[in-house]
C-alpha atoms as one frame of an Amber mdcrd trajectory, in Angstrom:
protein
-167.459  21.610  38.551-165.972  21.047  42.137-165.530  17.376  41.327-163.426
  18.456  38.068-161.339  20.613  40.158-160.757  17.722  42.739-159.875  15.445
  39.844-157.263  17.947  38.500-155.701  18.353  41.958-155.532  14.538  42.634
-154.017  14.011  39.042-151.359  16.807  39.552-150.418  15.521  43.061-150.116
  11.918  41.409-147.881  13.389  38.652-145.828  15.320  41.338-145.010  12.324
  43.203-143.997  10.566  40.129-141.697  13.438  39.000-140.092  13.335  42.499
-139.363   9.708  42.135-138.510   9.259  38.416-137.136  13.007  38.208-138.963
  13.804  35.007-140.808  17.065  34.054-140.275  18.378  37.716-140.531  22.046
  37.099-143.834  21.938  34.764-145.422  19.493  37.356-144.383  21.797  40.166
-145.918  24.709  38.525-149.262  22.961  37.724-149.350  21.878  41.435-148.673
  25.408  42.883-151.342  26.590  40.338-153.903  23.831  41.477-152.994  24.776
  45.191-153.856  28.445  44.627-157.246  27.488  42.998-158.118  25.164  46.032
-157.225  27.869  48.613-159.156  30.562  46.703-162.244  28.014  46.390-162.079
  27.717  50.094-161.772  31.538  50.858-164.617  32.122  48.559-166.934  29.722
  50.298-167.714  27.728  47.265-166.569  24.492  48.595-169.386  21.601  47.862
-167.926  18.891  49.327
């Protein structure tokens, strides 16, 4: 499950960078990136990090 979360985070960051460069879907991509960041922080705080 942790690998899937990391995959989602990497994909969202890539989409975010593409969105910044191409100016497409910016709001939606930023929202998804924020959600992924919150999930990442919660994972670190709960100690479920398996990397």
